[in-house]
Amino acid sequence: MAELSLAQAATLIGKSKSTLTRAIKSGRMSAVRRADGTFGLDPAELLRVYPDAVRGASDGASRTGDPVASDAAQQATQQSEISALRDDLAAARQAAAVADAERRAAVALADERARALEAAERNLADLRRMLPAPAGPVSPRPWWRFWSAIPHK
């Protein structure tokens, strides 16, 4: 990916270097600080922040008779857009693969739990068959009758 200097970017979009510097420092536009202290700008970032200026500058370059600069700027912008789109596509495919794996794991867990529930219900039915039938309704004794069951001296 071709990185543009601040001066190259300013001439490409028809703005001043100070305008671009203010945009970078305010956070409207991202740039890479190089080792020598200058900024490196991605053409796609220029297109994002100044879409009309880039189109107007490329049209103006072709009208002034410098089609090479115009084509190079358009090609750099298109290459950076293609690169960004490929990165987005790869991230989306990876997210889809993760989501699919999570879905498969959830389905497997649900199936396992359904089988465990069916086995538990069968075991409960077997245990209920083993128990003797209830003798009849049992009426609870009032709590105060407890004292009458205790022998007194």
PDB file of C-alpha atoms in Angstrom:
ATOM      1  CA  MET A   1       0.000   0.000   0.000  1.00  0.00           C
ATOM      2  CA  ALA A   2       1.421   3.388  -1.001  1.00  0.00           C
ATOM      3  CA  GLU A   3       1.630   5.901   1.809  1.00  0.00           C
ATOM      4  CA  LEU A   4       1.461   9.559   0.894  1.00  0.00           C
ATOM      5  CA  SER A   5       3.383  12.324   2.585  1.00  0.00           C
ATOM      6  CA  LEU A   6       1.515  15.306   3.972  1.00  0.00           C
ATOM      7  CA  ALA A   7       2.636  17.476   1.043  1.00  0.00           C
ATOM      8  CA  GLN A   8       1.624  14.867  -1.542  1.00  0.00           C
ATOM      9  CA  ALA A   9      -1.780  14.440   0.077  1.00  0.00           C
ATOM     10  CA  ALA A  10      -2.312  18.198   0.272  1.00  0.00           C
ATOM     11  CA  THR A  11      -1.580  18.672  -3.421  1.00  0.00           C
ATOM     12  CA  LEU A  12      -3.684  15.635  -4.322  1.00  0.00           C
ATOM     13  CA  ILE A  13      -6.837  16.932  -2.662  1.00  0.00           C
ATOM     14  CA  GLY A  14      -6.185  20.664  -3.077  1.00  0.00           C
ATOM     15  CA  LYS A  15      -5.980  21.488   0.639  1.00  0.00           C
ATOM     16  CA  SER A  16      -3.136  22.946   2.646  1.00  0.00           C
ATOM     17  CA  LYS A  17      -0.766  20.926   4.797  1.00  0.00           C
ATOM     18  CA  SER A  18      -1.993  22.750   7.896  1.00  0.00           C
ATOM     19  CA  THR A  19      -5.594  21.729   7.132  1.00  0.00           C
ATOM     20  CA  LEU A  20      -4.535  18.093   6.969  1.00  0.00           C
ATOM     21  CA  THR A  21      -2.442  18.439  10.132  1.00  0.00           C
ATOM     22  CA  ARG A  22      -5.430  19.899  12.000  1.00  0.00           C
ATOM     23  CA  ALA A  23      -7.617  17.028  10.765  1.00  0.00           C
ATOM     24  CA  ILE A  24      -5.058  14.504  12.012  1.00  0.00           C
ATOM     25  CA  LYS A  25      -4.603  16.158  15.398  1.00  0.00           C
ATOM     26  CA  SER A  26      -8.355  16.558  15.939  1.00  0.00           C
ATOM     27  CA  GLY A  27      -8.865  12.855  15.215  1.00  0.00           C
ATOM     28  CA  ARG A  28     -10.992  13.281  12.097  1.00  0.00           C
ATOM     29  CA  MET A  29      -8.320  11.544  10.043  1.00  0.00           C
ATOM     30  CA  SER A  30      -5.794   8.887  10.993  1.00  0.00           C
ATOM     31  CA  ALA A  31      -2.160   8.947   9.955  1.00  0.00           C
ATOM     32  CA  VAL A  32       1.043   7.115  10.784  1.00  0.00           C
ATOM     33  CA  ARG A  33       3.880   9.035  12.423  1.00  0.00           C
ATOM     34  CA  ARG A  34       7.080   8.038  10.672  1.00  0.00           C
ATOM     35  CA  ALA A  35      10.501   7.725  12.321  1.00  0.00           C
ATOM     36  CA  ASP A  36      11.580  11.108  10.973  1.00  0.00           C
ATOM     37  CA  GLY A  37       8.515  12.785  12.550  1.00  0.00           C
ATOM     38  CA  THR A  38       6.488  13.304   9.372  1.00  0.00           C
ATOM     39  CA  PHE A  39       3.027  11.884   8.779  1.00  0.00           C
ATOM     40  CA  GLY A  40       2.225   9.089   6.368  1.00  0.00           C
ATOM     41  CA  LEU A  41      -1.326   9.117   5.006  1.00  0.00           C
ATOM     42  CA  ASP A  42      -3.274   6.266   3.489  1.00  0.00           C
ATOM     43  CA  PRO A  43      -5.051   7.281   0.240  1.00  0.00           C
ATOM     44  CA  ALA A  44      -8.194   5.496   1.415  1.00  0.00           C
ATOM     45  CA  GLU A  45      -8.200   7.667   4.529  1.00  0.00           C
ATOM     46  CA  LEU A  46      -8.018  10.760   2.342  1.00  0.00           C
ATOM     47  CA  LEU A  47     -10.945   9.455   0.322  1.00  0.00           C
ATOM     48  CA  ARG A  48     -12.931   8.794   3.499  1.00  0.00           C
ATOM     49  CA  VAL A  49     -12.404  12.263   4.970  1.00  0.00           C
ATOM     50  CA  TYR A  50     -12.349  14.309   1.747  1.00  0.00           C
ATOM     51  CA  PRO A  51     -14.306  12.294  -0.857  1.00  0.00           C
ATOM     52  CA  ASP A  52     -15.297  15.267  -3.013  1.00  0.00           C
ATOM     53  CA  ALA A  53     -11.853  16.872  -2.889  1.00  0.00           C
ATOM     54  CA  VAL A  54     -10.139  13.674  -4.064  1.00  0.00           C
ATOM     55  CA  ARG A  55     -12.584  13.247  -6.938  1.00  0.00           C
ATOM     56  CA  GLY A  56     -12.285  16.913  -7.871  1.00  0.00           C
ATOM     57  CA  ALA A  57      -8.488  16.802  -7.702  1.00  0.00           C
ATOM     58  CA  SER A  58      -8.312  13.736  -9.906  1.00  0.00           C
ATOM     59  CA  ASP A  59     -10.688  15.331 -12.414  1.00  0.00           C
ATOM     60  CA  GLY A  60      -8.656  18.539 -12.365  1.00  0.00           C
ATOM     61  CA  ALA A  61      -5.407  16.678 -12.909  1.00  0.00           C
ATOM     62  CA  SER A  62      -6.751  15.034 -16.021  1.00  0.00           C
ATOM     63  CA  ARG A  63      -8.001  18.408 -17.321  1.00  0.00           C
ATOM     64  CA  THR A  64      -4.684  20.102 -16.707  1.00  0.00           C
ATOM     65  CA  GLY A  65      -2.908  17.547 -18.804  1.00  0.00           C
ATOM     66  CA  ASP A  66      -1.324  15.387 -16.071  1.00  0.00           C
ATOM     67  CA  PRO A  67      -3.197  12.101 -16.498  1.00  0.00           C
ATOM     68  CA  VAL A  68      -0.330  10.080 -15.005  1.00  0.00           C
ATOM     69  CA  ALA A  69      -0.707  11.715 -11.574  1.00  0.00           C
ATOM     70  CA  SER A  70      -4.456  11.323 -11.750  1.00  0.00           C
ATOM     71  CA  ASP A  71      -4.275   7.657 -12.711  1.00  0.00           C
ATOM     72  CA  ALA A  72      -1.651   6.950 -10.050  1.00  0.00           C
ATOM     73  CA  ALA A  73      -3.778   8.597  -7.358  1.00  0.00           C
ATOM     74  CA  GLN A  74      -6.902   6.752  -8.480  1.00  0.00           C
ATOM     75  CA  GLN A  75      -5.043   3.469  -8.636  1.00  0.00           C
ATOM     76  CA  ALA A  76      -3.572   3.981  -5.162  1.00  0.00           C
ATOM     77  CA  THR A  77      -6.996   4.838  -3.783  1.00  0.00           C
ATOM     78  CA  GLN A  78      -8.599   1.845  -5.466  1.00  0.00           C
ATOM     79  CA  GLN A  79      -5.848  -0.498  -4.283  1.00  0.00           C
ATOM     80  CA  SER A  80      -6.273   0.666  -0.698  1.00  0.00           C
ATOM     81  CA  GLU A  81     -10.057   0.271  -0.960  1.00  0.00           C
ATOM     82  CA  ILE A  82      -9.631  -3.227  -2.362  1.00  0.00           C
ATOM     83  CA  SER A  83      -7.227  -4.092   0.433  1.00  0.00           C
ATOM     84  CA  ALA A  84      -9.655  -2.778   3.066  1.00  0.00           C
ATOM     85  CA  LEU A  85     -12.538  -4.700   1.500  1.00  0.00           C
ATOM     86  CA  ARG A  86     -10.502  -7.902   1.410  1.00  0.00           C
ATOM     87  CA  ASP A  87      -9.634  -7.443   5.085  1.00  0.00           C
ATOM     88  CA  ASP A  88     -13.313  -6.873   5.892  1.00  0.00           C
ATOM     89  CA  LEU A  89     -14.288  -9.957   3.914  1.00  0.00           C
ATOM     90  CA  ALA A  90     -11.693 -12.086   5.703  1.00  0.00           C
ATOM     91  CA  ALA A  91     -12.906 -10.821   9.077  1.00  0.00           C
ATOM     92  CA  ALA A  92     -16.528 -11.527   8.134  1.00  0.00           C
ATOM     93  CA  ARG A  93     -15.653 -15.049   6.979  1.00  0.00           C
ATOM     94  CA  GLN A  94     -13.772 -15.692  10.198  1.00  0.00           C
ATOM     95  CA  ALA A  95     -16.694 -14.382  12.274  1.00  0.00           C
ATOM     96  CA  ALA A  96     -19.081 -16.593  10.300  1.00  0.00           C
ATOM     97  CA  ALA A  97     -16.869 -19.634  10.895  1.00  0.00           C
ATOM     98  CA  VAL A  98     -16.744 -18.906  14.636  1.00  0.00           C
ATOM     99  CA  ALA A  99     -20.522 -18.415  14.754  1.00  0.00           C
ATOM    100  CA  ASP A 100     -21.051 -21.678  12.863  1.00  0.00           C
ATOM    101  CA  ALA A 101     -18.772 -23.566  15.248  1.00  0.00           C
ATOM    102  CA  GLU A 102     -20.614 -22.079  18.240  1.00  0.00           C
ATOM    103  CA  ARG A 103     -23.953 -23.048  16.695  1.00  0.00           C
ATOM    104  CA  ARG A 104     -22.785 -26.624  16.151  1.00  0.00           C
ATOM    105  CA  ALA A 105     -21.553 -26.821  19.739  1.00  0.00           C
ATOM    106  CA  ALA A 106     -24.879 -25.478  21.028  1.00  0.00           C
ATOM    107  CA  VAL A 107     -26.848 -27.999  18.962  1.00  0.00           C
ATOM    108  CA  ALA A 108     -24.650 -30.852  20.199  1.00  0.00           C
ATOM    109  CA  LEU A 109     -25.105 -29.720  23.813  1.00  0.00           C
ATOM    110  CA  ALA A 110     -28.882 -29.438  23.357  1.00  0.00           C
ATOM    111  CA  ASP A 111     -29.015 -32.955  21.887  1.00  0.00           C
ATOM    112  CA  GLU A 112     -26.924 -34.319  24.738  1.00  0.00           C
ATOM    113  CA  ARG A 113     -29.145 -32.665  27.338  1.00  0.00           C
ATOM    114  CA  ALA A 114     -32.294 -33.947  25.597  1.00  0.00           C
ATOM    115  CA  ARG A 115     -30.916 -37.506  25.725  1.00  0.00           C
ATOM    116  CA  ALA A 116     -30.004 -37.075  29.395  1.00  0.00           C
ATOM    117  CA  LEU A 117     -33.511 -35.810  30.165  1.00  0.00           C
ATOM    118  CA  GLU A 118     -35.120 -38.760  28.392  1.00  0.00           C
ATOM    119  CA  ALA A 119     -32.905 -41.175  30.343  1.00  0.00           C
ATOM    120  CA  ALA A 120     -33.782 -39.458  33.624  1.00  0.00           C
ATOM    121  CA  GLU A 121     -37.502 -39.653  32.812  1.00  0.00           C
ATOM    122  CA  ARG A 122     -37.182 -43.390  32.054  1.00  0.00           C
ATOM    123  CA  ASN A 123     -35.342 -43.942  35.343  1.00  0.00           C
ATOM    124  CA  LEU A 124     -37.998 -41.998  37.241  1.00  0.00           C
ATOM    125  CA  ALA A 125     -40.769 -44.049  35.641  1.00  0.00           C
ATOM    126  CA  ASP A 126     -38.938 -47.275  36.610  1.00  0.00           C
ATOM    127  CA  LEU A 127     -38.548 -46.067  40.199  1.00  0.00           C
ATOM    128  CA  ARG A 128     -42.231 -45.153  40.429  1.00  0.00           C
ATOM    129  CA  ARG A 129     -43.192 -48.656  39.295  1.00  0.00           C
ATOM    130  CA  MET A 130     -40.996 -50.149  42.051  1.00  0.00           C
ATOM    131  CA  LEU A 131     -42.669 -48.167  44.825  1.00  0.00           C
ATOM    132  CA  PRO A 132     -45.695 -49.683  46.532  1.00  0.00           C
ATOM    133  CA  ALA A 133     -49.022 -48.043  45.881  1.00  0.00           C
ATOM    134  CA  PRO A 134     -50.044 -45.479  48.479  1.00  0.00           C
ATOM    135  CA  ALA A 135     -52.324 -46.845  51.239  1.00  0.00           C
ATOM    136  CA  GLY A 136     -54.804 -44.053  51.027  1.00  0.00           C
ATOM    137  CA  PRO A 137     -55.113 -40.484  51.948  1.00  0.00           C
ATOM    138  CA  VAL A 138     -53.168 -39.653  55.066  1.00  0.00           C
ATOM    139  CA  SER A 139     -54.610 -36.873  57.144  1.00  0.00           C
ATOM    140  CA  PRO A 140     -52.059 -34.812  58.985  1.00  0.00           C
ATOM    141  CA  ARG A 141     -52.313 -34.779  62.757  1.00  0.00           C
ATOM    142  CA  PRO A 142     -52.572 -31.425  64.421  1.00  0.00           C
ATOM    143  CA  TRP A 143     -49.375 -30.440  66.153  1.00  0.00           C
ATOM    144  CA  TRP A 144     -50.974 -30.142  69.586  1.00  0.00           C
ATOM    145  CA  ARG A 145     -51.827 -33.824  69.597  1.00  0.00           C
ATOM    146  CA  PHE A 146     -48.133 -34.538  69.738  1.00  0.00           C
ATOM    147  CA  TRP A 147     -48.245 -34.046  73.513  1.00  0.00           C
ATOM    148  CA  SER A 148     -50.901 -36.703  73.964  1.00  0.00           C
ATOM    149  CA  ALA A 149     -48.670 -39.344  72.415  1.00  0.00           C
ATOM    150  CA  ILE A 150     -45.955 -38.790  75.046  1.00  0.00           C
ATOM    151  CA  PRO A 151     -46.467 -40.880  78.198  1.00  0.00           C
ATOM    152  CA  HIS A 152     -46.802 -38.785  81.348  1.00  0.00           C
ATOM    153  CA  LYS A 153     -45.523 -39.891  84.733  1.00  0.00           C
TER     154      LYS A 153
END
